[in-house]
Amino acid sequence: QVQLVESGGASVQAGGSLRLSCAASGTEIIRYRMGWYRQAPGKRRDWVAGISSDGTTQDYIDSVKGRFTISRDNAMNMVYLQMNNLRPEDTAVYHCNAMGADGSYTLWPWGQGTQVTVSS
């Protein structure tokens, strides 16, 4: 069974930076487009960023473009999210997962996520 373990979350002040990591086990991520998602308190979980299986194409929601960078290391079965210039509205629990063919669904059970809290 595929397991996802996210880490790297913390409490930071606005303008700060964090690097999130996602470790996958039970499969090889090289075959999959991977994404980062976030769930703010009282809200649904939303997609934030995605990266193609070979790492050559990335895409983002508008609110994080220019601030967040998604990357991957297929040899290590890892996905990363570099977050710069953080804002209070980035506060959420962040998760990674493999993205379905049209990006509207995910493929694996969710991990526990990692909490990011940004204070103003």
PDB file of C-alpha atoms in Angstrom:
ATOM      1  CA  GLN A   1       0.000   0.000   0.000  1.00  0.00           C
ATOM      2  CA  VAL A   2       1.237   3.472  -0.847  1.00  0.00           C
ATOM      3  CA  GLN A   3       2.117   5.673   2.094  1.00  0.00           C
ATOM      4  CA  LEU A   4       2.841   9.388   2.000  1.00  0.00           C
ATOM      5  CA  VAL A   5       4.684  11.234   4.758  1.00  0.00           C
ATOM      6  CA  GLU A   6       4.850  15.014   4.630  1.00  0.00           C
ATOM      7  CA  SER A   7       7.220  17.072   6.735  1.00  0.00           C
ATOM      8  CA  GLY A   8       8.784  20.500   7.035  1.00  0.00           C
ATOM      9  CA  GLY A   9       5.836  22.527   8.236  1.00  0.00           C
ATOM     10  CA  ALA A  10       6.296  25.100  10.970  1.00  0.00           C
ATOM     11  CA  SER A  11       5.068  28.393  12.355  1.00  0.00           C
ATOM     12  CA  VAL A  12       6.673  31.373  10.630  1.00  0.00           C
ATOM     13  CA  GLN A  13       6.099  35.080  10.252  1.00  0.00           C
ATOM     14  CA  ALA A  14       4.808  36.607   7.073  1.00  0.00           C
ATOM     15  CA  GLY A  15       7.583  36.928   4.525  1.00  0.00           C
ATOM     16  CA  GLY A  16       9.338  33.834   5.760  1.00  0.00           C
ATOM     17  CA  SER A  17      10.202  30.650   3.891  1.00  0.00           C
ATOM     18  CA  LEU A  18       9.696  26.938   4.360  1.00  0.00           C
ATOM     19  CA  ARG A  19      10.570  23.831   2.393  1.00  0.00           C
ATOM     20  CA  LEU A  20       8.113  20.984   2.603  1.00  0.00           C
ATOM     21  CA  SER A  21       9.045  17.397   1.826  1.00  0.00           C
ATOM     22  CA  CYS A  22       6.927  14.431   0.846  1.00  0.00           C
ATOM     23  CA  ALA A  23       8.288  10.895   1.080  1.00  0.00           C
ATOM     24  CA  ALA A  24       6.440   8.149  -0.767  1.00  0.00           C
ATOM     25  CA  SER A  25       6.743   4.445  -0.082  1.00  0.00           C
ATOM     26  CA  GLY A  26       5.082   1.379  -1.559  1.00  0.00           C
ATOM     27  CA  THR A  27       5.393   2.628  -5.127  1.00  0.00           C
ATOM     28  CA  GLU A  28       7.723   4.506  -7.444  1.00  0.00           C
ATOM     29  CA  ILE A  29       6.573   8.053  -8.047  1.00  0.00           C
ATOM     30  CA  ILE A  30       8.442   8.295 -11.338  1.00  0.00           C
ATOM     31  CA  ARG A  31       5.349   7.178 -13.228  1.00  0.00           C
ATOM     32  CA  TYR A  32       3.087   9.826 -11.741  1.00  0.00           C
ATOM     33  CA  ARG A  33       2.339  13.503 -11.951  1.00  0.00           C
ATOM     34  CA  MET A  34       2.580  14.707  -8.354  1.00  0.00           C
ATOM     35  CA  GLY A  35       0.830  17.537  -6.590  1.00  0.00           C
ATOM     36  CA  TRP A  36       0.730  19.506  -3.382  1.00  0.00           C
ATOM     37  CA  TYR A  37      -2.603  20.303  -1.783  1.00  0.00           C
ATOM     38  CA  ARG A  38      -3.627  22.330   1.243  1.00  0.00           C
ATOM     39  CA  GLN A  39      -6.550  22.484   3.616  1.00  0.00           C
ATOM     40  CA  ALA A  40      -7.173  25.582   5.663  1.00  0.00           C
ATOM     41  CA  PRO A  41      -9.315  25.384   8.828  1.00  0.00           C
ATOM     42  CA  GLY A  42     -12.965  24.945   7.959  1.00  0.00           C
ATOM     43  CA  LYS A  43     -12.276  24.694   4.237  1.00  0.00           C
ATOM     44  CA  ARG A  44     -11.957  21.907   1.719  1.00  0.00           C
ATOM     45  CA  ARG A  45      -8.608  20.575   0.563  1.00  0.00           C
ATOM     46  CA  ASP A  46      -7.482  22.335  -2.625  1.00  0.00           C
ATOM     47  CA  TRP A  47      -4.772  21.703  -5.164  1.00  0.00           C
ATOM     48  CA  VAL A  48      -1.832  24.140  -4.986  1.00  0.00           C
ATOM     49  CA  ALA A  49       0.900  22.936  -7.353  1.00  0.00           C
ATOM     50  CA  GLY A  50       1.691  20.091  -9.714  1.00  0.00           C
ATOM     51  CA  ILE A  51       4.761  18.650 -11.421  1.00  0.00           C
ATOM     52  CA  SER A  52       5.006  16.299 -14.367  1.00  0.00           C
ATOM     53  CA  SER A  53       6.440  12.814 -13.936  1.00  0.00           C
ATOM     54  CA  ASP A  54       9.785  13.844 -15.400  1.00  0.00           C
ATOM     55  CA  GLY A  55       9.898  17.130 -13.529  1.00  0.00           C
ATOM     56  CA  THR A  56       9.998  19.334 -16.615  1.00  0.00           C
ATOM     57  CA  THR A  57       6.595  20.983 -16.228  1.00  0.00           C
ATOM     58  CA  GLN A  58       5.195  22.696 -13.154  1.00  0.00           C
ATOM     59  CA  ASP A  59       1.953  24.522 -12.627  1.00  0.00           C
ATOM     60  CA  TYR A  60       0.461  26.478  -9.755  1.00  0.00           C
ATOM     61  CA  ILE A  61      -2.608  28.254  -8.535  1.00  0.00           C
ATOM     62  CA  ASP A  62      -2.375  31.960  -9.229  1.00  0.00           C
ATOM     63  CA  SER A  63      -1.997  32.988  -5.606  1.00  0.00           C
ATOM     64  CA  VAL A  64       1.306  31.125  -5.175  1.00  0.00           C
ATOM     65  CA  LYS A  65       2.905  31.746  -8.564  1.00  0.00           C
ATOM     66  CA  GLY A  66       6.302  33.354  -8.148  1.00  0.00           C
ATOM     67  CA  ARG A  67       6.429  32.395  -4.452  1.00  0.00           C
ATOM     68  CA  PHE A  68       6.193  28.574  -4.422  1.00  0.00           C
ATOM     69  CA  THR A  69       8.306  26.080  -6.359  1.00  0.00           C
ATOM     70  CA  ILE A  70       7.494  22.396  -6.674  1.00  0.00           C
ATOM     71  CA  SER A  71      10.257  19.920  -7.423  1.00  0.00           C
ATOM     72  CA  ARG A  72      10.899  16.198  -7.254  1.00  0.00           C
ATOM     73  CA  ASP A  73      13.653  13.640  -6.897  1.00  0.00           C
ATOM     74  CA  ASN A  74      12.439  10.451  -8.515  1.00  0.00           C
ATOM     75  CA  ALA A  75      15.513   8.495  -7.450  1.00  0.00           C
ATOM     76  CA  MET A  76      14.716   9.293  -3.811  1.00  0.00           C
ATOM     77  CA  ASN A  77      10.941   9.014  -4.264  1.00  0.00           C
ATOM     78  CA  MET A  78      10.555  12.540  -2.894  1.00  0.00           C
ATOM     79  CA  VAL A  79       8.534  15.631  -3.777  1.00  0.00           C
ATOM     80  CA  TYR A  80       9.266  19.102  -2.422  1.00  0.00           C
ATOM     81  CA  LEU A  81       7.544  22.455  -2.109  1.00  0.00           C
ATOM     82  CA  GLN A  82       9.721  25.512  -1.577  1.00  0.00           C
ATOM     83  CA  MET A  83       7.559  28.301  -0.184  1.00  0.00           C
ATOM     84  CA  ASN A  84       8.891  31.852  -0.093  1.00  0.00           C
ATOM     85  CA  ASN A  85       7.351  35.154   0.934  1.00  0.00           C
ATOM     86  CA  LEU A  86       4.710  33.334   2.935  1.00  0.00           C
ATOM     87  CA  ARG A  87       1.440  35.050   3.707  1.00  0.00           C
ATOM     88  CA  PRO A  88      -1.108  34.460   6.491  1.00  0.00           C
ATOM     89  CA  GLU A  89      -3.529  33.087   3.892  1.00  0.00           C
ATOM     90  CA  ASP A  90      -1.048  30.270   3.198  1.00  0.00           C
ATOM     91  CA  THR A  91      -1.833  28.857   6.636  1.00  0.00           C
ATOM     92  CA  ALA A  92      -3.067  25.282   6.152  1.00  0.00           C
ATOM     93  CA  VAL A  93      -2.235  21.625   6.442  1.00  0.00           C
ATOM     94  CA  TYR A  94      -0.244  20.670   3.345  1.00  0.00           C
ATOM     95  CA  HIS A  95      -0.451  17.260   1.681  1.00  0.00           C
ATOM     96  CA  CYS A  96       1.076  15.644  -1.366  1.00  0.00           C
ATOM     97  CA  ASN A  97      -0.456  13.017  -3.632  1.00  0.00           C
ATOM     98  CA  ALA A  98      -0.339  11.614  -7.115  1.00  0.00           C
ATOM     99  CA  MET A  99      -2.655  13.420  -9.495  1.00  0.00           C
ATOM    100  CA  GLY A 100      -5.193  11.668 -11.654  1.00  0.00           C
ATOM    101  CA  ALA A 101      -5.210  11.946 -15.414  1.00  0.00           C
ATOM    102  CA  ASP A 102      -7.237  15.164 -15.591  1.00  0.00           C
ATOM    103  CA  GLY A 103      -5.995  16.532 -12.282  1.00  0.00           C
ATOM    104  CA  SER A 104      -9.433  16.422 -10.688  1.00  0.00           C
ATOM    105  CA  TYR A 105      -8.724  13.500  -8.406  1.00  0.00           C
ATOM    106  CA  THR A 106      -5.871  11.886  -6.490  1.00  0.00           C
ATOM    107  CA  LEU A 107      -4.658   8.323  -6.563  1.00  0.00           C
ATOM    108  CA  TRP A 108      -3.456   7.353  -3.097  1.00  0.00           C
ATOM    109  CA  PRO A 109      -4.569   7.523   0.549  1.00  0.00           C
ATOM    110  CA  TRP A 110      -3.789  10.841   2.163  1.00  0.00           C
ATOM    111  CA  GLY A 111      -0.897  11.139   4.596  1.00  0.00           C
ATOM    112  CA  GLN A 112      -1.121  13.064   7.846  1.00  0.00           C
ATOM    113  CA  GLY A 113       0.020  16.274   6.211  1.00  0.00           C
ATOM    114  CA  THR A 114       2.255  18.960   7.640  1.00  0.00           C
ATOM    115  CA  GLN A 115       0.991  22.133   9.327  1.00  0.00           C
ATOM    116  CA  VAL A 116       2.080  25.519   8.034  1.00  0.00           C
ATOM    117  CA  THR A 117       1.107  28.520  10.135  1.00  0.00           C
ATOM    118  CA  VAL A 118       1.953  32.030   8.960  1.00  0.00           C
ATOM    119  CA  SER A 119       1.467  34.928  11.333  1.00  0.00           C
ATOM    120  CA  SER A 120       1.237  38.561  10.339  1.00  0.00           C
TER     121      SER A 120
END
